[in-house]
PDB file of C-alpha atoms in Angstrom:
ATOM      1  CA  UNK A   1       0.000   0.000   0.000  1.00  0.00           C
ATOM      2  CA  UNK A   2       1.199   3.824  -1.100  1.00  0.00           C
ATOM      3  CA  UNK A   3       0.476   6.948  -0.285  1.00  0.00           C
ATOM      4  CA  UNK A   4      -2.068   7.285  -2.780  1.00  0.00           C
ATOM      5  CA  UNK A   5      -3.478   4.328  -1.528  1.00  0.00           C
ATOM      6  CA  UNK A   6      -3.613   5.947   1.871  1.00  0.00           C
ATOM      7  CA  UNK A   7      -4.820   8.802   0.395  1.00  0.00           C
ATOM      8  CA  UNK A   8      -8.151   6.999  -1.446  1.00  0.00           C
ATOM      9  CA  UNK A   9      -8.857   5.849   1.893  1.00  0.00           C
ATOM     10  CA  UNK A  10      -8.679   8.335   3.654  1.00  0.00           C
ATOM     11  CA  UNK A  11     -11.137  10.368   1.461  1.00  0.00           C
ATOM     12  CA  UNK A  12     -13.463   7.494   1.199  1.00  0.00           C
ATOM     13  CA  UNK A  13     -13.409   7.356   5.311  1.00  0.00           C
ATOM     14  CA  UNK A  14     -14.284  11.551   5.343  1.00  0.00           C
ATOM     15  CA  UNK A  15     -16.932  10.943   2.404  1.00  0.00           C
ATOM     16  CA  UNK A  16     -17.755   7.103   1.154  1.00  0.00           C
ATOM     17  CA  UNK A  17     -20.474   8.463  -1.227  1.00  0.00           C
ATOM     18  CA  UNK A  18     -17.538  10.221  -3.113  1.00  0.00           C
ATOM     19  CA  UNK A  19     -18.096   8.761  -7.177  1.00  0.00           C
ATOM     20  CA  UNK A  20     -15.067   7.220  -8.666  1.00  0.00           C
ATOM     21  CA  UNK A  21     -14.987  10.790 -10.546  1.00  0.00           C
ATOM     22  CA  UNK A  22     -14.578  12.821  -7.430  1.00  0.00           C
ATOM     23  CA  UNK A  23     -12.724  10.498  -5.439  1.00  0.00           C
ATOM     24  CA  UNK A  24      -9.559  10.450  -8.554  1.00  0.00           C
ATOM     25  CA  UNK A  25     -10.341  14.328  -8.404  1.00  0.00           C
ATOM     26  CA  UNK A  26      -9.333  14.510  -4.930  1.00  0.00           C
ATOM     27  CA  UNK A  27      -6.790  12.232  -4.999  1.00  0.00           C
ATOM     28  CA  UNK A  28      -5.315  14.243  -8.636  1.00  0.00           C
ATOM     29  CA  UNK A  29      -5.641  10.963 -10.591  1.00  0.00           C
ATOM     30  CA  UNK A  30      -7.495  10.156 -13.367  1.00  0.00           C
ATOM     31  CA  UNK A  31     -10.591   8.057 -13.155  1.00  0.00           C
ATOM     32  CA  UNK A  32      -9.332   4.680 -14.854  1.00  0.00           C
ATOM     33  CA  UNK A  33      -6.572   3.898 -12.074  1.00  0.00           C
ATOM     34  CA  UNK A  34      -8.253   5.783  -9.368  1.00  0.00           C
ATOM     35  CA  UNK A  35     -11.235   2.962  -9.751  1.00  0.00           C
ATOM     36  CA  UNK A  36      -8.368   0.260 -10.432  1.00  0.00           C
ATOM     37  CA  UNK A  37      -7.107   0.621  -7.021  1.00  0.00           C
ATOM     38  CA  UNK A  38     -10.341   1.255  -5.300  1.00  0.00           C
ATOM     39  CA  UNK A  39     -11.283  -2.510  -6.800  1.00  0.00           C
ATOM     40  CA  UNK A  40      -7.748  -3.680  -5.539  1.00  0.00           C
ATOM     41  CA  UNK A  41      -8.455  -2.305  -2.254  1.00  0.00           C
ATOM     42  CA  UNK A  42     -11.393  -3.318  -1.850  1.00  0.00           C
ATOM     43  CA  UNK A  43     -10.428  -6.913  -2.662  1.00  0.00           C
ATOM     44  CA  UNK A  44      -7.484  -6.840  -0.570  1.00  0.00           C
ATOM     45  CA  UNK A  45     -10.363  -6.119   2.211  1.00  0.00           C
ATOM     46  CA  UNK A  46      -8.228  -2.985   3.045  1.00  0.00           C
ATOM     47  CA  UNK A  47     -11.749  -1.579   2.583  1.00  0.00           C
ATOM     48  CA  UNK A  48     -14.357  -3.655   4.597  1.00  0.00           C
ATOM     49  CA  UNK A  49     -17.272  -2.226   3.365  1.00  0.00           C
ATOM     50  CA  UNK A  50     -19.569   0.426   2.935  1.00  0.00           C
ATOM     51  CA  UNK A  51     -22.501   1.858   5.188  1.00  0.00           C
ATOM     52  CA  UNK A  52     -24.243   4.762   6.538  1.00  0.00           C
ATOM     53  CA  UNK A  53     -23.362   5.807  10.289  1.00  0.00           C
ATOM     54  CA  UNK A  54     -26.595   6.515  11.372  1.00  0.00           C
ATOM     55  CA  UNK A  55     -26.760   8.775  14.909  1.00  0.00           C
ATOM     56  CA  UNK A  56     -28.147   6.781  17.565  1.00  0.00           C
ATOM     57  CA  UNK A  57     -30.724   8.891  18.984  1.00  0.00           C
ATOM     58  CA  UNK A  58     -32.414   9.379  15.552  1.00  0.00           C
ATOM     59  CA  UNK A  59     -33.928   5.923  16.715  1.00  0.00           C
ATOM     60  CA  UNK A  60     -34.474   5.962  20.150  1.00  0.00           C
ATOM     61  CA  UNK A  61     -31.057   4.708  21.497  1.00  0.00           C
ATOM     62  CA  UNK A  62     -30.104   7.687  23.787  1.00  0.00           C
ATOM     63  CA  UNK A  63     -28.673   5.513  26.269  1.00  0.00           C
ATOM     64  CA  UNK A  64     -25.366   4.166  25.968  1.00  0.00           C
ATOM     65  CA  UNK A  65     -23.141   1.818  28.596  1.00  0.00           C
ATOM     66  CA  UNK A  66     -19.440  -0.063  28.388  1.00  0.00           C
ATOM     67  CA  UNK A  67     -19.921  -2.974  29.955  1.00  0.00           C
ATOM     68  CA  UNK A  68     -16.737  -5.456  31.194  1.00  0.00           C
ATOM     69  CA  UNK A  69     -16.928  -8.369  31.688  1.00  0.00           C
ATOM     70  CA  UNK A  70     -14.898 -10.781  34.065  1.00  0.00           C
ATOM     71  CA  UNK A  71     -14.655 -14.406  32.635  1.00  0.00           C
ATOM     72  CA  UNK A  72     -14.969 -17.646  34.868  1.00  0.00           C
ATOM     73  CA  UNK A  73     -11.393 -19.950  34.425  1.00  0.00           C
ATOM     74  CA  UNK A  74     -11.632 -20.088  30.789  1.00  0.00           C
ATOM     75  CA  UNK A  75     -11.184 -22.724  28.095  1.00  0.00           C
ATOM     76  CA  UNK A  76     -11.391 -22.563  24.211  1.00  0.00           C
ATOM     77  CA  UNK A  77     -15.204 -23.439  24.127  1.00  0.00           C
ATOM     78  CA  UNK A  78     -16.188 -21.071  26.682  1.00  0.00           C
ATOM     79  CA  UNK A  79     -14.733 -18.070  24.959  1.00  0.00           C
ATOM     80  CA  UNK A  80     -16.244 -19.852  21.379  1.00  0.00           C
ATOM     81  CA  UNK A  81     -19.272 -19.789  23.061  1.00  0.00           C
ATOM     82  CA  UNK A  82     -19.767 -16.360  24.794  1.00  0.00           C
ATOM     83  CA  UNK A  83     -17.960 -14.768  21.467  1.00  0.00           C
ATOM     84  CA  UNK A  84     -20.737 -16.257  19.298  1.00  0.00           C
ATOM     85  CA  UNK A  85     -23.331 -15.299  21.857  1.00  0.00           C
ATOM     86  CA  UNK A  86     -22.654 -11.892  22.491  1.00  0.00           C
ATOM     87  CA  UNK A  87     -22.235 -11.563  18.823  1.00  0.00           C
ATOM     88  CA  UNK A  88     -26.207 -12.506  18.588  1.00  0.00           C
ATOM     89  CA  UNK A  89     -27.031  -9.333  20.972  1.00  0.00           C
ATOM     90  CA  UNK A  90     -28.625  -6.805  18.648  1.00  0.00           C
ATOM     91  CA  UNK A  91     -27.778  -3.738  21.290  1.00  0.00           C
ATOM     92  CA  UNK A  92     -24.148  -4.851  21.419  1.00  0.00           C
ATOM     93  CA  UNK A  93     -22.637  -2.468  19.213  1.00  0.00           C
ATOM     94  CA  UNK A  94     -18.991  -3.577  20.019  1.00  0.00           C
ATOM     95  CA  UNK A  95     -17.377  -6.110  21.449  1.00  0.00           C
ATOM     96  CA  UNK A  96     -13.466  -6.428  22.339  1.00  0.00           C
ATOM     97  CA  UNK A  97     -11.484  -9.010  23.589  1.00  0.00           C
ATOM     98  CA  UNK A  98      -8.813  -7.745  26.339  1.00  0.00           C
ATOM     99  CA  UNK A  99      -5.726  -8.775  27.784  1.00  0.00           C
ATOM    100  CA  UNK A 100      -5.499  -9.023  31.227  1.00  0.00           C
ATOM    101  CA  UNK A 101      -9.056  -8.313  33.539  1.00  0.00           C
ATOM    102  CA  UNK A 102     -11.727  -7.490  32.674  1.00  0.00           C
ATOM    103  CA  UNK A 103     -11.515  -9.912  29.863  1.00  0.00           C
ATOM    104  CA  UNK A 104     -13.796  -7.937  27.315  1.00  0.00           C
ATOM    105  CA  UNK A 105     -15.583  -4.174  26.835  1.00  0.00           C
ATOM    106  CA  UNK A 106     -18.814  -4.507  25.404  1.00  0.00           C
ATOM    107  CA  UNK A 107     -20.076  -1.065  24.206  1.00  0.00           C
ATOM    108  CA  UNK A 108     -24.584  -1.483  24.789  1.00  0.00           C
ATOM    109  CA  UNK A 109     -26.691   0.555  22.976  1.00  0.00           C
ATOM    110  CA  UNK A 110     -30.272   1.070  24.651  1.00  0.00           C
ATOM    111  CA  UNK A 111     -33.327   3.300  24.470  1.00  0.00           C
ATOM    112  CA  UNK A 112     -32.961   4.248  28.484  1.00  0.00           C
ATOM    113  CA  UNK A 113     -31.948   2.887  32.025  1.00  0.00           C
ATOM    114  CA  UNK A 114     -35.076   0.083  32.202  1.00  0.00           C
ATOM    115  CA  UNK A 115     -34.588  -1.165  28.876  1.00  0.00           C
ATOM    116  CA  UNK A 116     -30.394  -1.243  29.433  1.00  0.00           C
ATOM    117  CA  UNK A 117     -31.276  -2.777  33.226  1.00  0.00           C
ATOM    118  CA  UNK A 118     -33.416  -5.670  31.270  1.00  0.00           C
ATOM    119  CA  UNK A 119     -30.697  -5.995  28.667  1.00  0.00           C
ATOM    120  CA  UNK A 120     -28.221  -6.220  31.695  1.00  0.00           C
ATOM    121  CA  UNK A 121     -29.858  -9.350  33.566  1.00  0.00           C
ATOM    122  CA  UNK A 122     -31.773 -10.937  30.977  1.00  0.00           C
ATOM    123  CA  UNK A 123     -29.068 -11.320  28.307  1.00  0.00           C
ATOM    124  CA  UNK A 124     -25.822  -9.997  29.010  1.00  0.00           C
ATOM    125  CA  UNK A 125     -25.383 -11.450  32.936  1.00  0.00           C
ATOM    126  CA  UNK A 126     -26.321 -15.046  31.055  1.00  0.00           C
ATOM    127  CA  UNK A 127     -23.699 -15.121  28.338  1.00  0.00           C
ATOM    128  CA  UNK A 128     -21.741 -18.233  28.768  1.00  0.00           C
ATOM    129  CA  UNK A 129     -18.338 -18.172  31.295  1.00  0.00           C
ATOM    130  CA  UNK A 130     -19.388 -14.518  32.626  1.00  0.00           C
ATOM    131  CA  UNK A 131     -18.004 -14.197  35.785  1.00  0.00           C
ATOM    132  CA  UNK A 132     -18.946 -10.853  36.762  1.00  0.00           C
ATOM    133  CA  UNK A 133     -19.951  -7.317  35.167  1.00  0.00           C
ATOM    134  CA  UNK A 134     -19.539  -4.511  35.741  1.00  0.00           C
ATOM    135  CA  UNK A 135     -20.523  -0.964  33.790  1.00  0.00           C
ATOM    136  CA  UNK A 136     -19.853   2.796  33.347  1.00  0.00           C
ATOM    137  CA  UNK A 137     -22.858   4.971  31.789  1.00  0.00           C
ATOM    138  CA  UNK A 138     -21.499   6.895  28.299  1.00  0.00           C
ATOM    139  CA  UNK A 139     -21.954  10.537  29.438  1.00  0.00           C
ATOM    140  CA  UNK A 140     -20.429  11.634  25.964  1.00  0.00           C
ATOM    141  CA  UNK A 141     -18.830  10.980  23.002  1.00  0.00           C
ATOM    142  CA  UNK A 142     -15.800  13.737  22.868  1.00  0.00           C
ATOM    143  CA  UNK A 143     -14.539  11.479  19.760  1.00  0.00           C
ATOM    144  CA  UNK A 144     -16.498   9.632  17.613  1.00  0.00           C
ATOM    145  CA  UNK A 145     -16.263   7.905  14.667  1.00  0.00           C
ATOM    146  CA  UNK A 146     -12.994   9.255  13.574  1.00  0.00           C
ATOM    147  CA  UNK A 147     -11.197   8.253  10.340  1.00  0.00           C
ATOM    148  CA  UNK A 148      -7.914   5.914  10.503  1.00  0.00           C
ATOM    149  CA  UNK A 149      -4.975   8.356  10.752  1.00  0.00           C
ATOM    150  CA  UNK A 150      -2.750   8.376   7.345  1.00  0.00           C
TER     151      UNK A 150
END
C-alpha cells in the first residue's frame, strides 16, 4: 500500500459516497486507475465495506453503557461460546477481547436505564463463562467515529 493508496482511503473514510470521478479528483488521478485501485483495495479487504453511520438517537437509542466483563477460568469453548453469543445481541454495538481483567468491553446501545437494566440481567449477565460485570454509563462521546490516521 502507497500513499495514494492511503490517500483513497482516507477520502473514502471523510466521504464514502464520493463517485469514482470525485474520489480520482481529490486524490489528482485520473478516473481509470483511481477505480483500479479502489477494486484492488477493496479486494485486498483494506476496505471492509460500505454503510451509513446513522446517529443513535435518531432511533431511540439515547442511552449508551461499556460494559466489562470478568470471565470464569476459561477454556477454548467457553470463549467460542460467549464470542458467538454476544455476537447474537442486537444492542451490542462492540465487542473487544482484552488482555489481562476485565476480559472484554462490550459497548450497549439502549433506548434508556429500564430497557439497558433488562438488557443487563436478561441477556448480558447469562452469556456463557461470565463471571462478573460490571458498567460505566457513556456521558459523551468527545470522539467519535474518527477516520484511521494516514
Amino acid at each position: 500500500m502507497d500513499a495514494l493508496d492511503r490517500k483513497i482511503l482516507t477520502e473514502l473514510q471523510l466521504d464514502g459516497r464520493l463517485t469514482v470521478t470525485e474520489l480520482a479528483a481529490r486524490v489528482k488521478l485520473s478516473v481509470s486507475p483511481c477505480h483500479r485501485r479502489l477494486r484492488d483495495l477493496e479486494r485486498e479487504g483494506a476496505i471492509r465495506g460500505y454503510r451509513a453511520v446513522v446517529d443513535p438517537s435518531a432511533v431511540g437509542l439515547d442511552f449508551e453503557a461499556l460494559v466489562f466483563v470478568t470471565m470464569r477460568p476459561e477454556d477454548a469453548d467457553t470463549v467460542s461460546a460467549f464470542e458467538e453469543a454476544v455476537a447474537a445481541v442486537p444492542h451490542v454495538l462492540q465487542a473487544q477481547r482484552l488482555f489481562g481483567d476485565p476480559d472484554y468491553l462490550l459497548r450497549v446501545a439502549a433506548t434508556d436505564l429500564t430497557a439497558f437494566q433488562q438488557l443487563y440481567d436478561q441477556q448480558l449477565a447469562r452469556l456463557p463463562g461470565v463471571q462478573r460485570l460490571n458498567s460505566t454509563l457513556v456521558m459523551k462521546h468527545v470522539v467519535d467515529d474518527r477516520p484511521l490516521p494516514e
